[in-house]
């Protein structure tokens, strides 16, 4: 997939805690901005590609899809469910959203379908959907297991 190159090996190793959270979590909350500046938060299932692009499927007529078509800048948050504050961890990201097409979209659908095999039951809904990729430019890891308020950040721009 175009844009889906793997990361340099040193950075890839450094980002292992990020990859672990991406593997353990299936839903992210995507934050976009409407034309009038109103924020919009939308939960979506996602799958990560080798370059940490987060792939999701959505109706191109949905508010968040229209928002990203107008302004690709977006942010997101994801975290596994946790009742104990001492074990709270998650990711915050900033970046941009791109609607994928052609062979790149098919490759992304393959990544997404491998993560969510139930999609075979939703062929009609998927045919009416588009596939998108969120490309992070900044990532913050939060992990209270390493100490209250522990944060680590990466700039990928």
mmCIF file of C-alpha atoms in Angstrom:
data_model
loop_
_atom_site.group_PDB
_atom_site.id
_atom_site.type_symbol
_atom_site.label_atom_id
_atom_site.label_comp_id
_atom_site.label_asym_id
_atom_site.label_seq_id
_atom_site.Cartn_x
_atom_site.Cartn_y
_atom_site.Cartn_z
ATOM 1 C CA UNK A 1 0.000 0.000 0.000
ATOM 2 C CA UNK A 2 1.225 3.461 -0.805
ATOM 3 C CA UNK A 3 2.204 5.240 2.409
ATOM 4 C CA UNK A 4 2.241 1.920 4.242
ATOM 5 C CA UNK A 5 5.994 1.412 4.282
ATOM 6 C CA UNK A 6 7.342 -0.001 7.469
ATOM 7 C CA UNK A 7 8.972 2.341 9.954
ATOM 8 C CA UNK A 8 12.765 2.547 10.413
ATOM 9 C CA UNK A 9 13.809 -0.345 12.670
ATOM 10 C CA UNK A 10 15.020 1.817 15.597
ATOM 11 C CA UNK A 11 11.745 3.752 15.644
ATOM 12 C CA UNK A 12 9.713 0.567 15.187
ATOM 13 C CA UNK A 13 11.313 -0.930 18.330
ATOM 14 C CA UNK A 14 10.710 2.274 20.267
ATOM 15 C CA UNK A 15 7.050 2.161 19.259
ATOM 16 C CA UNK A 16 6.474 -1.399 20.526
ATOM 17 C CA UNK A 17 4.262 -0.161 23.434
ATOM 18 C CA UNK A 18 2.133 1.693 20.861
ATOM 19 C CA UNK A 19 1.798 -1.426 18.689
ATOM 20 C CA UNK A 20 0.831 -3.472 21.754
ATOM 21 C CA UNK A 21 -2.037 -1.087 22.541
ATOM 22 C CA UNK A 22 -3.137 -1.079 18.906
ATOM 23 C CA UNK A 23 -3.285 -4.882 18.953
ATOM 24 C CA UNK A 24 -5.209 -4.987 22.257
ATOM 25 C CA UNK A 25 -7.770 -2.333 21.328
ATOM 26 C CA UNK A 26 -10.334 -2.568 18.531
ATOM 27 C CA UNK A 27 -12.111 0.785 18.810
ATOM 28 C CA UNK A 28 -10.830 4.336 18.634
ATOM 29 C CA UNK A 29 -12.618 7.651 19.013
ATOM 30 C CA UNK A 30 -11.964 9.858 15.996
ATOM 31 C CA UNK A 31 -12.220 13.621 16.544
ATOM 32 C CA UNK A 32 -12.982 15.791 13.525
ATOM 33 C CA UNK A 33 -14.156 19.362 13.065
ATOM 34 C CA UNK A 34 -17.334 20.467 11.291
ATOM 35 C CA UNK A 35 -17.309 23.430 8.893
ATOM 36 C CA UNK A 36 -18.523 25.733 11.692
ATOM 37 C CA UNK A 37 -15.743 24.513 13.998
ATOM 38 C CA UNK A 38 -17.936 22.231 16.100
ATOM 39 C CA UNK A 39 -15.949 19.212 17.302
ATOM 40 C CA UNK A 40 -17.248 15.755 16.499
ATOM 41 C CA UNK A 41 -16.170 12.526 18.261
ATOM 42 C CA UNK A 42 -17.007 9.210 16.598
ATOM 43 C CA UNK A 43 -16.130 5.675 17.714
ATOM 44 C CA UNK A 44 -14.935 3.383 14.912
ATOM 45 C CA UNK A 45 -13.366 -0.061 14.684
ATOM 46 C CA UNK A 46 -9.818 0.046 13.301
ATOM 47 C CA UNK A 47 -6.900 -2.068 12.161
ATOM 48 C CA UNK A 48 -3.287 -0.885 11.995
ATOM 49 C CA UNK A 49 -1.046 -1.398 8.974
ATOM 50 C CA UNK A 50 2.767 -1.887 9.233
ATOM 51 C CA UNK A 51 3.402 1.893 9.114
ATOM 52 C CA UNK A 52 0.939 2.543 11.980
ATOM 53 C CA UNK A 53 -1.743 3.942 9.700
ATOM 54 C CA UNK A 54 -5.083 3.192 11.327
ATOM 55 C CA UNK A 55 -7.563 1.781 8.823
ATOM 56 C CA UNK A 56 -11.323 2.174 9.290
ATOM 57 C CA UNK A 57 -14.456 1.726 7.227
ATOM 58 C CA UNK A 58 -17.238 4.296 7.149
ATOM 59 C CA UNK A 59 -20.168 5.636 5.174
ATOM 60 C CA UNK A 60 -18.773 8.439 2.977
ATOM 61 C CA UNK A 61 -21.909 10.456 3.776
ATOM 62 C CA UNK A 62 -21.430 10.302 7.559
ATOM 63 C CA UNK A 63 -20.625 13.538 9.378
ATOM 64 C CA UNK A 64 -17.079 12.497 10.292
ATOM 65 C CA UNK A 65 -16.353 11.359 6.716
ATOM 66 C CA UNK A 66 -17.651 14.650 5.322
ATOM 67 C CA UNK A 67 -15.601 16.527 7.909
ATOM 68 C CA UNK A 68 -12.389 14.754 6.892
ATOM 69 C CA UNK A 69 -13.150 15.281 3.187
ATOM 70 C CA UNK A 70 -13.268 19.025 3.895
ATOM 71 C CA UNK A 71 -10.416 19.122 6.446
ATOM 72 C CA UNK A 72 -8.180 16.054 6.722
ATOM 73 C CA UNK A 73 -6.761 17.071 10.122
ATOM 74 C CA UNK A 74 -8.043 14.865 12.926
ATOM 75 C CA UNK A 75 -7.093 13.483 16.299
ATOM 76 C CA UNK A 76 -8.018 10.330 18.135
ATOM 77 C CA UNK A 77 -7.868 8.533 21.433
ATOM 78 C CA UNK A 78 -7.962 4.840 22.231
ATOM 79 C CA UNK A 79 -7.602 2.842 25.389
ATOM 80 C CA UNK A 80 -8.439 -0.637 26.639
ATOM 81 C CA UNK A 81 -11.220 -0.758 29.210
ATOM 82 C CA UNK A 82 -9.726 -0.563 32.699
ATOM 83 C CA UNK A 83 -11.400 -0.131 36.102
ATOM 84 C CA UNK A 84 -8.178 0.413 38.105
ATOM 85 C CA UNK A 85 -6.669 3.892 37.617
ATOM 86 C CA UNK A 86 -3.209 2.451 38.383
ATOM 87 C CA UNK A 87 -3.453 0.341 35.210
ATOM 88 C CA UNK A 88 -4.948 3.019 32.932
ATOM 89 C CA UNK A 89 -3.132 3.331 29.615
ATOM 90 C CA UNK A 90 -3.951 4.552 26.163
ATOM 91 C CA UNK A 91 -2.938 6.541 23.125
ATOM 92 C CA UNK A 92 -3.662 10.029 21.859
ATOM 93 C CA UNK A 93 -2.769 10.882 18.276
ATOM 94 C CA UNK A 94 -2.861 13.791 15.872
ATOM 95 C CA UNK A 95 -2.676 13.395 12.126
ATOM 96 C CA UNK A 96 -4.778 13.324 8.999
ATOM 97 C CA UNK A 97 -7.413 11.133 7.392
ATOM 98 C CA UNK A 98 -7.371 10.047 3.772
ATOM 99 C CA UNK A 99 -10.039 8.188 1.843
ATOM 100 C CA UNK A 100 -8.321 5.332 0.038
ATOM 101 C CA UNK A 101 -9.078 4.136 -3.466
ATOM 102 C CA UNK A 102 -8.079 1.485 -5.988
ATOM 103 C CA UNK A 103 -5.488 -1.158 -5.072
ATOM 104 C CA UNK A 104 -4.537 0.742 -1.915
ATOM 105 C CA UNK A 105 -8.130 0.512 -0.662
ATOM 106 C CA UNK A 106 -8.275 -3.199 -1.462
ATOM 107 C CA UNK A 107 -5.049 -3.855 0.452
ATOM 108 C CA UNK A 108 -6.401 -1.857 3.413
ATOM 109 C CA UNK A 109 -9.699 -3.787 3.280
ATOM 110 C CA UNK A 110 -7.649 -6.979 3.510
ATOM 111 C CA UNK A 111 -5.911 -5.742 6.676
ATOM 112 C CA UNK A 112 -9.249 -4.666 8.137
ATOM 113 C CA UNK A 113 -11.033 -7.900 7.180
ATOM 114 C CA UNK A 114 -8.334 -10.057 8.752
ATOM 115 C CA UNK A 115 -8.856 -8.235 12.033
ATOM 116 C CA UNK A 116 -12.661 -8.355 11.831
ATOM 117 C CA UNK A 117 -13.731 -11.630 10.173
ATOM 118 C CA UNK A 118 -17.418 -10.869 10.836
ATOM 119 C CA UNK A 119 -17.281 -8.430 7.903
ATOM 120 C CA UNK A 120 -18.122 -11.318 5.590
ATOM 121 C CA UNK A 121 -21.653 -11.100 7.007
ATOM 122 C CA UNK A 122 -21.915 -7.408 6.077
ATOM 123 C CA UNK A 123 -21.099 -7.515 2.361
ATOM 124 C CA UNK A 124 -23.963 -5.201 1.363
ATOM 125 C CA UNK A 125 -23.113 -2.582 3.993
ATOM 126 C CA UNK A 126 -19.423 -2.754 3.099
ATOM 127 C CA UNK A 127 -20.176 -2.233 -0.587
ATOM 128 C CA UNK A 128 -21.746 1.135 0.324
ATOM 129 C CA UNK A 129 -18.831 2.106 2.569
ATOM 130 C CA UNK A 130 -15.443 3.659 1.913
ATOM 131 C CA UNK A 131 -12.121 2.792 3.503
ATOM 132 C CA UNK A 132 -10.048 5.428 5.251
ATOM 133 C CA UNK A 133 -6.575 5.659 6.762
ATOM 134 C CA UNK A 134 -5.579 7.867 9.677
ATOM 135 C CA UNK A 135 -1.870 8.744 9.375
ATOM 136 C CA UNK A 136 -0.483 9.850 12.739
ATOM 137 C CA UNK A 137 2.018 12.692 12.869
ATOM 138 C CA UNK A 138 2.181 12.762 16.693
ATOM 139 C CA UNK A 139 1.566 10.020 19.263
ATOM 140 C CA UNK A 140 1.318 10.199 23.050
ATOM 141 C CA UNK A 141 1.359 7.041 25.146
ATOM 142 C CA UNK A 142 -0.161 7.276 28.619
ATOM 143 C CA UNK A 143 0.611 4.386 30.972
ATOM 144 C CA UNK A 144 -0.104 4.638 34.697
ATOM 145 C CA UNK A 145 1.447 1.189 35.171
ATOM 146 C CA UNK A 146 4.822 2.955 34.752
ATOM 147 C CA UNK A 147 3.880 5.625 37.315
ATOM 148 C CA UNK A 148 0.959 7.993 37.761
ATOM 149 C CA UNK A 149 0.665 10.239 34.707
ATOM 150 C CA UNK A 150 3.511 8.561 32.774
ATOM 151 C CA UNK A 151 3.635 9.894 29.203
ATOM 152 C CA UNK A 152 5.881 9.280 26.236
ATOM 153 C CA UNK A 153 5.591 11.129 22.922
ATOM 154 C CA UNK A 154 6.764 10.651 19.349
ATOM 155 C CA UNK A 155 6.649 13.052 16.426
ATOM 156 C CA UNK A 156 6.349 11.220 13.105
ATOM 157 C CA UNK A 157 6.049 14.255 10.848
#
